[in-house]
CSV table of C-alpha atoms and ligand atoms in Angstrom, one decimal:
chain,number,residue,atom,x,y,z
A,10,MET,CA,103.2,98.1,61.4
A,11,HIS,CA,102.3,94.4,61.6
A,12,PHE,CA,102.8,92.5,64.7
A,13,GLN,CA,100.7,89.5,63.7
A,14,GLU,CA,103.7,87.3,63.1
A,15,ILE,CA,105.1,87.7,66.6
A,16,ILE,CA,101.6,87.3,68.1
A,17,GLN,CA,100.9,84.2,66.1
A,18,THR,CA,104.3,82.7,67.1
A,19,GLN,CA,103.6,83.4,70.8
A,20,GLN,CA,100.0,82.1,70.5
A,21,ALA,CA,101.3,78.8,69.0
A,22,TYR,CA,103.9,78.5,71.7
A,23,PHE,CA,101.3,79.1,74.4
A,24,ARG,CA,99.0,76.5,72.9
A,25,SER,CA,101.8,74.0,72.8
A,26,GLN,CA,101.4,74.0,76.6
A,27,ARG,CA,105.1,74.6,77.1
A,28,THR,CA,104.8,77.6,79.3
A,29,LYS,CA,102.6,75.8,81.9
A,30,PRO,CA,104.8,73.2,83.7
A,31,THR,CA,106.3,74.7,86.9
A,32,HIS,CA,109.8,73.5,85.9
A,33,GLU,CA,109.5,75.5,82.6
A,34,ARG,CA,108.5,78.6,84.5
A,35,LYS,CA,111.3,78.2,86.9
A,36,ALA,CA,113.8,77.8,84.0
A,37,LEU,CA,112.5,81.1,82.6
A,38,LEU,CA,112.9,82.8,85.9
A,39,LYS,CA,116.4,81.5,86.3
A,40,GLN,CA,117.2,82.8,82.8
A,41,PHE,CA,115.7,86.1,83.7
A,42,LYS,CA,117.9,86.4,86.8
A,43,LYS,CA,121.0,85.4,84.8
A,44,MET,CA,120.2,88.1,82.2
A,45,LEU,CA,120.1,90.7,85.0
A,46,VAL,CA,123.1,89.5,86.9
A,47,ASP,CA,125.3,89.0,83.8
A,48,ASN,CA,124.5,92.4,82.4
A,49,GLU,CA,124.2,94.5,85.5
A,50,GLN,CA,126.8,97.0,84.4
A,51,GLN,CA,125.2,97.4,81.0
A,52,LEU,CA,121.8,98.1,82.7
A,53,TYR,CA,123.4,100.8,84.9
A,54,LYS,CA,125.1,102.3,81.9
A,55,ALA,CA,121.7,102.6,80.1
A,56,VAL,CA,120.0,104.1,83.2
A,57,HIS,CA,122.9,106.6,83.5
A,58,ALA,CA,122.7,107.5,79.8
A,59,ASP,CA,119.0,108.3,80.2
A,60,PHE,CA,119.0,110.0,83.6
A,61,GLY,CA,122.6,110.5,84.8
A,62,LYS,CA,121.6,108.2,87.6
A,63,SER,CA,124.2,106.7,90.0
A,64,GLU,CA,124.8,103.0,90.3
A,65,HIS,CA,123.7,103.2,93.9
A,66,GLU,CA,120.2,104.5,93.1
A,67,ALA,CA,119.9,102.4,89.9
A,68,PHE,CA,120.7,99.2,92.0
A,69,LEU,CA,118.1,100.1,94.6
A,70,THR,CA,115.3,101.3,92.4
A,71,GLU,CA,115.7,99.2,89.2
A,72,VAL,CA,117.7,96.0,89.6
A,73,ALA,CA,117.5,94.9,93.2
A,74,ILE,CA,113.7,94.9,93.2
A,75,LEU,CA,113.6,92.7,90.1
A,76,ILE,CA,116.1,90.2,91.5
A,77,LYS,CA,114.0,90.0,94.7
A,78,ASP,CA,110.8,89.6,92.6
A,79,ILE,CA,112.4,86.7,90.7
A,80,GLU,CA,113.6,85.0,93.9
A,81,GLU,CA,110.2,85.3,95.6
A,82,ALA,CA,108.5,83.8,92.5
A,83,GLN,CA,111.0,80.9,92.4
A,84,ARG,CA,110.4,80.2,96.0
A,85,SER,CA,106.7,80.5,96.0
A,86,LEU,CA,105.7,79.1,92.5
A,87,ALA,CA,104.7,75.7,93.8
A,88,LYS,CA,102.5,77.2,96.4
A,89,TRP,CA,100.9,79.8,94.0
A,90,THR,CA,100.1,77.2,91.3
A,91,ARG,CA,98.6,74.6,93.7
A,92,ALA,CA,94.9,74.1,93.3
A,93,ASN,CA,93.0,75.8,96.1
A,94,ARG,CA,90.3,73.6,97.6
A,95,VAL,CA,87.1,75.3,98.8
A,96,THR,CA,84.1,73.9,100.7
A,97,THR,CA,81.5,72.0,98.7
A,98,ASN,CA,78.0,73.0,99.7
A,99,LEU,CA,75.4,70.5,100.8
A,100,VAL,CA,73.5,70.5,97.5
A,101,ASN,CA,76.6,69.4,95.6
A,102,LEU,CA,77.7,66.7,97.9
A,103,PRO,CA,79.3,64.3,97.3
A,104,GLY,CA,81.9,66.3,95.3
A,105,ARG,CA,85.1,68.4,95.4
A,106,SER,CA,85.4,72.1,94.6
A,107,TYR,CA,88.6,74.0,93.9
A,108,THR,CA,90.1,76.9,91.9
A,109,VAL,CA,93.0,76.5,89.5
A,110,ALA,CA,95.3,79.3,88.5
A,111,GLU,CA,95.6,79.3,84.7
A,112,PRO,CA,97.7,81.7,82.7
A,113,TYR,CA,95.7,84.1,80.5
A,114,GLY,CA,97.9,83.3,77.5
A,115,GLN,CA,99.5,86.1,75.5
A,116,CYS,CA,100.2,89.3,77.5
A,117,LEU,CA,101.1,92.8,76.4
A,118,VAL,CA,103.1,94.8,78.9
A,119,ILE,CA,103.4,98.6,78.2
A,120,GLY,CA,106.0,100.4,80.3
A,121,ALA,CA,106.6,104.0,81.5
A,122,TRP,CA,109.9,105.9,81.3
A,123,ASN,CA,110.5,107.0,84.9
A,124,TYR,CA,111.9,103.7,86.2
A,125,PRO,CA,112.3,102.2,82.8
A,126,ILE,CA,113.8,98.9,83.6
A,127,GLN,CA,111.9,98.0,86.8
A,128,LEU,CA,108.4,99.1,85.5
A,129,SER,CA,108.9,97.2,82.3
A,130,LEU,CA,110.5,94.0,83.6
A,131,ALA,CA,108.6,93.5,86.9
A,132,PRO,CA,105.3,92.9,85.2
A,133,ALA,CA,107.1,90.6,82.7
A,134,ILE,CA,108.5,88.6,85.5
A,135,ALA,CA,105.0,88.2,87.1
A,136,ALA,CA,103.5,87.3,83.7
A,137,LEU,CA,106.1,84.6,82.9
A,138,ALA,CA,105.9,83.2,86.5
A,139,ALA,CA,102.1,82.8,85.9
A,140,GLY,CA,102.8,80.9,82.7
A,141,ASN,CA,102.1,83.5,80.0
A,142,THR,CA,104.0,84.7,76.9
A,143,VAL,CA,104.9,88.3,76.9
A,144,ILE,CA,105.3,91.2,74.4
A,145,LEU,CA,106.9,94.1,76.2
A,146,LYS,CA,106.7,97.6,74.8
A,147,PRO,CA,108.9,99.8,76.9
A,148,SER,CA,108.7,103.6,76.9
A,149,GLU,CA,110.4,105.2,74.0
A,150,LEU,CA,111.4,108.2,76.2
A,151,ALA,CA,114.1,106.3,78.1
A,152,THR,CA,115.8,105.5,74.8
A,153,ASN,CA,118.9,103.8,76.1
A,154,CYS,CA,117.0,101.6,78.6
A,155,ALA,CA,114.5,100.5,75.9
A,156,GLN,CA,117.4,99.6,73.5
A,157,CYS,CA,119.3,97.8,76.3
A,158,MET,CA,116.2,95.7,77.3
A,159,ALA,CA,115.4,94.9,73.6
A,160,GLU,CA,119.0,93.6,73.1
A,161,LEU,CA,119.2,91.6,76.3
A,162,VAL,CA,115.7,90.0,76.0
A,163,ALA,CA,116.5,89.0,72.4
A,164,LYS,CA,119.8,87.4,73.5
A,165,TYR,CA,118.4,85.5,76.5
A,166,PHE,CA,114.8,84.5,75.5
A,167,ASP,CA,113.1,82.8,72.7
A,168,PRO,CA,110.8,85.5,71.2
A,169,ALA,CA,108.0,82.9,71.2
A,170,VAL,CA,107.9,83.3,75.0
A,171,PHE,CA,109.2,86.8,75.6
A,172,THR,CA,110.1,89.6,73.3
A,173,VAL,CA,110.5,93.4,73.2
A,174,VAL,CA,108.9,95.6,70.7
A,175,GLN,CA,110.2,99.2,70.6
A,176,GLY,CA,108.3,102.3,69.5
A,177,GLY,CA,106.2,105.2,70.6
A,178,ILE,CA,102.5,106.2,70.2
A,179,GLU,CA,102.1,104.7,66.7
A,180,GLU,CA,103.6,101.3,67.5
A,181,THR,CA,101.7,101.1,70.8
A,182,GLN,CA,98.4,101.9,69.1
A,183,ALA,CA,99.2,99.3,66.4
A,184,LEU,CA,99.8,96.7,69.1
A,185,LEU,CA,96.6,97.7,70.9
A,186,ALA,CA,94.7,97.1,67.8
A,187,GLU,CA,95.7,93.4,68.0
A,188,ARG,CA,94.0,90.9,70.3
A,189,PHE,CA,95.7,89.9,73.5
A,190,ASP,CA,94.6,87.8,76.5
A,191,LYS,CA,95.8,90.4,79.0
A,192,ILE,CA,97.1,94.0,78.9
A,193,PHE,CA,99.2,95.5,81.6
A,194,PHE,CA,99.8,99.2,81.3
A,195,THR,CA,101.9,101.6,83.4
A,196,GLY,CA,101.6,105.3,82.6
A,197,SER,CA,99.4,108.3,82.8
A,198,PRO,CA,95.7,108.3,83.4
A,199,ALA,CA,95.2,110.0,79.9
A,200,VAL,CA,96.9,107.2,78.0
A,201,GLY,CA,95.3,104.7,80.5
A,202,ARG,CA,92.0,105.7,79.0
A,203,ILE,CA,93.2,105.0,75.5
A,204,VAL,CA,94.5,101.6,76.5
A,205,TYR,CA,91.2,100.8,78.4
A,206,GLN,CA,89.1,101.7,75.3
A,207,ALA,CA,91.3,99.6,73.0
A,208,ALA,CA,91.0,96.7,75.4
A,209,ALA,CA,87.2,97.1,75.7
A,210,LYS,CA,86.9,96.5,72.0
A,211,GLN,CA,88.2,93.0,72.4
A,212,LEU,CA,87.0,92.6,76.0
A,213,THR,CA,90.6,92.1,77.1
A,214,PRO,CA,91.2,92.1,80.8
A,215,VAL,CA,93.5,95.0,81.8
A,216,THR,CA,95.6,96.2,84.7
A,217,LEU,CA,96.2,99.9,84.7
A,218,GLU,CA,99.0,101.3,86.9
A,219,LEU,CA,98.4,105.0,86.6
A,220,GLY,CA,99.4,108.1,88.5
A,221,GLY,CA,98.0,111.4,89.9
A,222,LYS,CA,98.7,113.7,92.8
A,223,SER,CA,99.7,111.8,95.9
A,224,PRO,CA,99.1,113.9,99.1
A,225,ALA,CA,101.2,114.0,102.2
A,226,ILE,CA,100.1,115.5,105.5
A,227,ILE,CA,102.3,116.6,108.4
A,228,THR,CA,100.1,117.1,111.5
A,229,ALA,CA,101.0,119.0,114.7
A,230,SER,CA,101.6,115.6,116.4
A,231,ALA,CA,104.2,114.4,113.9
A,232,HIS,CA,107.9,113.8,114.7
A,233,LEU,CA,109.0,116.6,112.5
A,234,ASN,CA,112.7,115.7,112.0
A,235,VAL,CA,111.7,112.2,110.9
A,236,ALA,CA,108.8,113.3,108.8
A,237,VAL,CA,110.9,115.8,106.8
A,238,LYS,CA,113.9,113.4,106.4
A,239,ARG,CA,111.7,110.7,105.0
A,240,LEU,CA,109.7,113.1,102.8
A,241,VAL,CA,112.8,114.7,101.3
A,242,TRP,CA,114.2,111.4,100.4
A,243,ALA,CA,110.9,110.2,98.9
A,244,LYS,CA,110.3,113.4,96.9
A,245,PHE,CA,113.8,113.9,95.4
A,246,LEU,CA,114.6,110.3,94.7
A,247,ASN,CA,114.7,110.1,90.9
A,248,ALA,CA,114.3,114.0,90.9
A,249,GLY,CA,110.6,113.5,91.8
A,250,GLN,CA,109.9,111.5,88.7
A,251,THR,CA,108.2,108.7,90.8
A,252,CYS,CA,104.6,107.8,90.5
A,253,ILE,CA,104.2,107.5,94.3
A,254,ALA,CA,106.4,110.5,95.2
A,255,PRO,CA,104.6,112.8,97.6
A,256,ASP,CA,103.2,115.4,95.2
A,257,TYR,CA,102.5,118.1,97.8
A,258,VAL,CA,102.4,118.4,101.6
A,259,PHE,CA,99.8,119.8,103.9
A,260,VAL,CA,101.6,121.1,106.9
A,261,HIS,CA,99.8,122.2,110.1
A,262,THR,CA,100.1,125.9,110.7
A,263,SER,CA,101.7,125.4,114.1
A,264,VAL,CA,104.7,123.6,112.7
A,265,TYR,CA,104.8,125.2,109.2
A,266,ASP,CA,107.8,127.5,109.7
A,267,THR,CA,109.8,124.9,111.6
A,268,CYS,CA,109.1,122.4,108.7
A,269,LEU,CA,110.3,124.9,106.1
A,270,GLU,CA,113.7,125.2,107.9
A,271,LEU,CA,113.9,121.5,108.3
A,272,PHE,CA,113.2,120.9,104.6
A,273,LYS,CA,116.0,123.3,103.7
A,274,SER,CA,118.6,121.8,106.0
A,275,GLN,CA,117.7,118.2,105.0
A,276,ILE,CA,118.0,119.0,101.3
A,277,GLU,CA,121.3,120.7,101.9
A,278,ALA,CA,122.5,117.7,103.9
A,279,ASN,CA,121.6,115.3,101.1
A,280,ASP,CA,123.8,117.1,98.7
A,281,TYR,CA,121.6,116.8,95.7
A,282,ARG,CA,124.1,117.4,92.9
A,283,LEU,CA,124.4,115.4,89.7
A,284,ASP,CA,128.2,115.4,89.8
A,285,ALA,CA,128.0,114.2,93.4
A,286,HIS,CA,126.0,111.2,92.1
A,287,ASN,CA,123.1,112.0,94.5
A,288,TYR,CA,120.7,113.3,91.9
A,289,VAL,CA,119.3,112.6,88.5
A,290,GLN,CA,118.3,114.5,85.4
A,291,ILE,CA,114.8,115.3,84.1
A,292,ILE,CA,114.0,112.8,81.3
A,293,ASN,CA,113.9,115.4,78.5
A,294,GLU,CA,113.6,119.0,77.5
A,295,ARG,CA,109.9,118.9,77.2
A,296,HIS,CA,109.4,117.8,80.8
A,297,LEU,CA,112.1,120.3,82.0
A,298,GLU,CA,110.1,123.1,80.3
A,299,ARG,CA,106.8,121.7,81.7
A,300,LEU,CA,108.2,121.8,85.2
A,301,GLU,CA,109.8,125.2,84.8
A,302,ARG,CA,106.3,126.6,83.9
A,303,LEU,CA,105.0,125.2,87.3
A,304,ILE,CA,107.5,127.2,89.4
A,305,GLU,CA,106.0,130.4,90.6
A,306,LYS,CA,109.1,132.5,91.3
A,307,GLU,CA,107.6,134.4,94.2
A,308,LYS,CA,106.7,131.1,96.0
A,309,ILE,CA,110.2,129.7,96.0
A,310,PHE,CA,111.4,129.1,99.5
A,311,PHE,CA,114.4,127.0,98.5
A,312,GLY,CA,116.0,125.9,95.2
A,313,GLY,CA,114.2,126.7,92.0
A,314,LYS,CA,117.3,126.9,89.7
A,315,VAL,CA,117.0,125.2,86.3
A,316,ASP,CA,120.1,124.0,84.6
A,317,ARG,CA,119.3,123.5,80.9
A,318,ASN,CA,122.8,122.1,80.0
A,319,ASN,CA,122.6,119.4,82.7
A,320,ARG,CA,118.8,119.0,82.3
A,321,THR,CA,118.3,119.3,86.1
A,322,ILE,CA,116.1,121.3,88.4
A,323,GLU,CA,117.3,121.9,92.0
A,324,PRO,CA,115.1,120.4,94.7
A,325,THR,CA,112.6,123.1,95.2
A,326,ILE,CA,110.4,123.9,98.1
A,327,LEU,CA,107.4,126.2,97.3
A,328,ARG,CA,105.9,128.0,100.3
A,329,ASP,CA,102.4,129.3,101.0
A,330,VAL,CA,101.0,127.4,98.0
A,331,ASN,CA,97.2,127.7,97.4
A,332,LEU,CA,95.0,125.0,96.1
A,333,ASP,CA,94.2,126.9,93.0
A,334,ASP,CA,97.9,127.6,92.1
A,335,LEU,CA,99.1,126.1,88.8
A,336,VAL,CA,101.4,123.6,90.5
A,337,MET,CA,98.3,122.1,92.2
A,338,GLN,CA,96.4,121.5,88.9
A,339,GLU,CA,98.4,118.5,87.5
A,340,GLU,CA,100.7,115.7,88.7
A,341,ILE,CA,104.0,117.4,89.3
A,342,PHE,CA,106.3,114.4,88.5
A,343,GLY,CA,109.4,116.4,89.2
A,344,PRO,CA,111.5,117.9,92.0
A,345,LEU,CA,109.0,120.6,93.1
A,346,LEU,CA,107.4,120.3,96.6
A,347,PRO,CA,104.6,122.6,97.4
A,348,LEU,CA,104.0,123.1,101.2
A,349,ILE,CA,100.4,124.1,101.9
A,350,LYS,CA,99.4,125.5,105.3
A,351,TYR,CA,96.4,124.0,107.0
A,352,GLN,CA,94.5,124.6,110.2
A,353,ASP,CA,91.7,122.1,110.1
A,354,PHE,CA,92.4,118.4,109.5
A,355,GLU,CA,88.8,117.9,108.4
A,356,ALA,CA,89.3,120.4,105.6
A,357,VAL,CA,92.4,118.6,104.4
A,358,LEU,CA,90.5,115.3,104.2
A,359,GLN,CA,87.7,117.0,102.3
A,360,HIS,CA,90.2,118.4,99.8
A,361,ILE,CA,91.6,114.9,99.2
A,362,GLU,CA,88.2,113.4,98.9
A,363,ASN,CA,87.0,116.1,96.5
A,364,ASN,CA,89.9,115.2,94.1
A,365,GLU,CA,90.7,112.0,92.2
A,366,LYS,CA,91.6,109.0,94.4
A,367,PRO,CA,95.4,109.1,94.6
A,368,LEU,CA,97.9,106.3,93.9
A,369,SER,CA,99.5,106.9,97.3
A,370,ALA,CA,98.8,108.9,100.5
A,371,TYR,CA,101.2,109.6,103.4
A,372,LEU,CA,100.4,110.7,106.9
A,373,PHE,CA,103.0,111.9,109.4
A,374,SER,CA,101.3,111.9,112.7
A,375,ASN,CA,101.7,110.3,116.1
A,376,ASP,CA,98.1,110.8,117.1
A,377,PRO,CA,96.3,107.4,116.9
A,378,SER,CA,92.9,109.1,116.3
A,379,GLU,CA,94.3,111.0,113.3
A,380,GLN,CA,95.8,107.9,112.0
A,381,LYS,CA,92.5,106.0,112.3
A,382,ILE,CA,90.5,108.7,110.6
A,383,TRP,CA,93.0,109.1,107.8
A,384,GLU,CA,93.0,105.3,107.1
A,385,ASN,CA,89.2,104.9,107.3
A,386,ARG,CA,88.2,108.0,105.5
A,387,LEU,CA,90.5,108.3,102.5
A,388,SER,CA,90.5,106.0,99.4
A,389,PHE,CA,94.0,105.6,97.8
A,390,GLY,CA,96.0,102.8,96.1
A,391,GLY,CA,98.4,102.4,99.0
A,392,GLY,CA,100.4,104.5,101.4
A,393,CYS,CA,102.3,104.9,104.7
A,394,ILE,CA,101.9,106.3,108.1
A,395,ASN,CA,105.1,108.1,109.2
A,396,ASP,CA,106.9,107.1,106.0
A,397,ALA,CA,106.7,107.6,102.2
A,398,ILE,CA,107.2,105.3,99.2
A,399,MET,CA,108.4,102.4,101.3
A,400,HIS,CA,105.1,100.5,101.1
A,401,ILE,CA,106.2,99.6,97.5
A,402,THR,CA,109.2,97.7,98.8
A,403,ASN,CA,107.2,95.1,100.7
A,404,PRO,CA,106.3,92.4,98.2
A,405,ASN,CA,103.6,91.2,100.5
A,406,LEU,CA,101.7,94.4,99.9
A,407,PRO,CA,99.8,94.5,96.6
A,408,PHE,CA,100.8,97.6,94.6
A,409,GLY,CA,98.3,99.5,92.5
A,410,GLY,CA,95.8,102.3,92.3
A,411,VAL,CA,92.1,102.9,92.6
A,412,GLY,CA,89.8,104.9,90.5
A,413,GLN,CA,91.7,107.3,88.3
A,414,SER,CA,95.1,106.1,89.8
A,415,GLY,CA,94.6,102.6,88.4
A,416,THR,CA,92.9,99.3,88.5
A,417,GLY,CA,94.4,96.0,89.6
A,418,SER,CA,97.7,95.5,91.4
A,419,TYR,CA,100.9,93.5,91.3
A,420,HIS,CA,104.1,92.6,93.2
A,421,GLY,CA,104.7,89.2,94.8
A,422,LYS,CA,101.7,87.0,94.9
A,423,ALA,CA,99.5,89.9,93.7
A,424,GLY,CA,101.6,89.9,90.5
A,425,PHE,CA,101.0,86.2,89.9
A,426,ASP,CA,97.3,86.7,90.5
A,427,THR,CA,97.1,89.6,88.2
A,428,PHE,CA,98.4,87.5,85.3
A,429,SER,CA,96.3,84.4,86.2
A,430,HIS,CA,92.7,83.5,85.7
A,431,PHE,CA,91.3,81.5,88.7
A,432,LYS,CA,89.1,79.0,87.1
A,433,SER,CA,86.5,77.2,89.3
A,434,VAL,CA,86.2,73.5,89.0
A,435,PHE,CA,83.6,71.2,90.5
A,436,LYS,CA,84.4,67.5,90.4
A,437,LYS,CA,81.5,65.1,90.9
A,438,PRO,CA,81.7,61.4,91.4
A,439,THR,CA,79.5,59.2,89.1
A,440,ILE,CA,78.6,56.6,91.6
A,441,PHE,CA,75.8,58.5,93.3
A,442,GLU,CA,72.9,60.6,92.0
A,443,VAL,CA,70.3,62.8,93.8
A,444,PRO,CA,67.3,62.9,91.4
A,445,LEU,CA,65.7,66.1,92.7
A,446,LYS,CA,66.8,68.5,89.9
A,447,TYR,CA,65.6,66.3,87.1
A,448,PRO,CA,62.1,66.5,85.5
A,449,PRO,CA,59.4,65.4,85.9
A,450,TYR,CA,59.1,68.1,88.6
A,451,THR,CA,56.9,67.1,91.5
A,452,SER,CA,55.8,68.9,94.6
A,453,SER,CA,57.7,66.4,96.9
A,454,LYS,CA,60.9,67.1,94.9
A,455,LEU,CA,60.4,70.8,95.4
A,456,ALA,CA,59.8,70.4,99.1
A,457,TRP,CA,63.0,68.4,99.4
A,458,ILE,CA,65.0,71.0,97.4
A,459,LYS,CA,63.6,73.8,99.7
A,460,ARG,CA,64.5,71.8,102.8
A,461,LEU,CA,68.1,71.2,101.5
A,462,LEU,CA,68.6,74.8,100.5
A,463,ARG,CA,67.8,75.9,104.0
A,464,PHE,CA,70.7,73.8,105.3
A,465,SER,CA,73.3,74.7,102.6
B,24,NAD,P1,102.6,107.9,79.3
B,24,NAD,O1,101.2,107.5,79.6
B,24,NAD,O2,102.9,109.1,78.5
B,24,NAD,O3,103.3,106.6,78.5
B,24,NAD,C1,103.2,105.3,78.9
B,24,NAD,C2,103.3,104.4,77.7
B,24,NAD,O4,102.2,104.6,76.8
B,24,NAD,C3,104.6,104.5,76.9
B,24,NAD,O5,105.1,103.2,76.6
B,24,NAD,C4,104.2,105.3,75.7
B,24,NAD,O6,104.9,104.9,74.5
B,24,NAD,C5,102.7,104.9,75.5
B,24,NAD,N1,101.9,106.0,75.0
B,24,NAD,C6,102.0,107.3,75.1
B,24,NAD,N2,101.1,108.0,74.5
B,24,NAD,C7,100.3,107.0,73.9
B,24,NAD,C8,99.1,107.1,73.1
B,24,NAD,N3,98.6,108.3,72.7
B,24,NAD,N4,98.6,106.0,72.6
B,24,NAD,C9,99.1,104.8,73.0
B,24,NAD,N5,100.2,104.6,73.7
B,24,NAD,C10,100.8,105.8,74.2
B,24,NAD,O7,103.2,107.9,80.7
B,24,NAD,P2,104.7,108.2,81.1
B,24,NAD,O8,105.0,109.7,80.8
B,24,NAD,O9,105.7,107.2,80.5
B,24,NAD,O10,104.7,108.0,82.7
B,24,NAD,C11,104.3,109.0,83.6
B,24,NAD,C12,102.9,108.7,84.2
B,24,NAD,O11,102.9,107.3,84.5
B,24,NAD,C13,102.6,109.5,85.4
B,24,NAD,O12,101.3,109.8,85.5
B,24,NAD,C14,103.0,108.5,86.5
B,24,NAD,O13,102.3,108.7,87.8
B,24,NAD,C15,102.5,107.2,85.9
B,24,NAD,N6,103.2,106.1,86.5
B,24,NAD,C16,102.5,105.2,87.2
B,24,NAD,C17,103.2,104.1,87.8
B,24,NAD,C18,102.5,103.1,88.6
B,24,NAD,O14,103.1,102.1,88.9
B,24,NAD,N7,101.2,103.3,89.0
B,24,NAD,C19,104.6,104.0,87.6
B,24,NAD,C20,105.2,104.9,86.9
B,24,NAD,C21,104.5,106.0,86.3
C-alpha cells in the first residue's frame, strides 16, 4: 500500500498556503455542513445498517453534534485565529510579544467504530478549522458508515484538502509508516500504544482519545431515582458501546437493594427493544461473543439474554459483583452493568486510584463533602456530579483522557487548539538598542543586567 501520492498532494496544497486564510477555512466548514445536511438520510441509513440504530439516536449522537461543532467553529474562527498578545518583560522592552496559532500541516485522523460518523468527522472538522489538510481513516468495523463517509467526502471535498482512506490494520499501519505533522487517534489503549510508537519514530505530535473502565458511584446521599434514571440512559445508549459509558457502579450498601429495583423498573420503562427503535445492535459477532463470556449467569439480576440473530444483548444488571470477577478485568463496552456493594467511600476511592486513570468518572451524591473529596482526589479525563455522559455535550468543556485513557483533548476551542501549534513571536523595533548583552563583557554591564533582572 502506497499513500505517498495522496500525502504529497496534500503537502503541496498545504504549502501553497491555501488552507490558511479564514475565508478559505469558513468555506470548507460551510461545505462540510452542506455535506451533512444534504445527506442526512444517507448517513442515518448507514448507521442503521451497522447498528440498527434509530434516526432519533443517530441524530443526537452522530449528526447534531457535528453540525453544532461546525457552527461553533464558524462563529469563533476569527477569535481563535487572532494573535494573542502577552506582556513583554522589562529586559525585552521596547518590543511586542504574542502567540500565533498556526496549523500543523498534514493531519492523520484515525477513527473508532462505536460512533463511527461523529468520532471520525469531529476531529476532521477541528483540523480543517485550524487550517490543516486531513486524511481520515475510519474504522473498518462500521463498514457502511466508512463507505458512506468515503463517498461523501470524495463528492464534496478536493482530496488535496480532505480525503478518506478505507482499510483495517494493514492500511492503518501503512499510513502510520508515513510522516504526518499531527496524528489524532480514537480507539483502544492497546492500539493507542502502537500509534504512539509509530508517531515517536517521526516525533509526530499525537492526540490519543482512548478508553478504559469509567466508574460511577451512588452514595447513600444520592437522589436515587434521578441517579438510576440518568445512569440507565447513559449505560444503555448505543447498547453500552460508548467510551464514556459508566462501566460499573459502586452502590452504598444502605441503598443497594432499592437501587437494584430502580434499575429494573427504569430499564423496563425505557423499552429497550430493537424493533421499538430504542436500542441498537452489538457491532459484530466477535464483540457479541466477547460480551457473552463476561456474563456470569449466577450474577444476573436482570436481563442477560443474548439474541444471536438480532446481534443484541438485553440490558443486563449484574448483582453482587466482586472486584476480581471477569467482568471487572476489562473495559466492558457493552450493555452489562455490574453493581458493586460498598460500605466505605475511602475504599472505593482507593480502588479507583489503584487502577488506570479513567476516561470518565461519575458521582451521584448530594453531600458537598463527598463531592469535594471525589473531585480533588481522583484523576480522570472528565466527568459529572449527579449525571453521566452529559459533560461531552458541552463544547466549552475540553474532552479527552489522562494517562492510559488518553492524552490531549478536543471539542470547541480545545479542538482548534489541538490541531494548532501556538508559535511565539517577539517583535523588536530597530530604533533603540540596549548594549548590555553584547561583548566585550564588563563588570558594570553585568551589574546592570543583574539590577534589571531583579525588576523583570
Ligand atoms: P481499536 O483500537 O480496535 O481501533 C481503532 C482504530 O485503530 C481503527 O480505525 C482500526 O482500524 C485501527 N487499528 C486496529 N488495530 C490496529 C493495529 N493493530 N494497528 C494499527 N491500527 C489498528 O478501537 P475500537 O474497537 O474501534 O474502539 C473501542 C475502543 O476505543 C474502546 O477502548 C473505547 O473506549 C475507545 N474509544 C475512545 C473514545 C474517546 O473519545 N476517548 C471514543 C470511542 C472509543
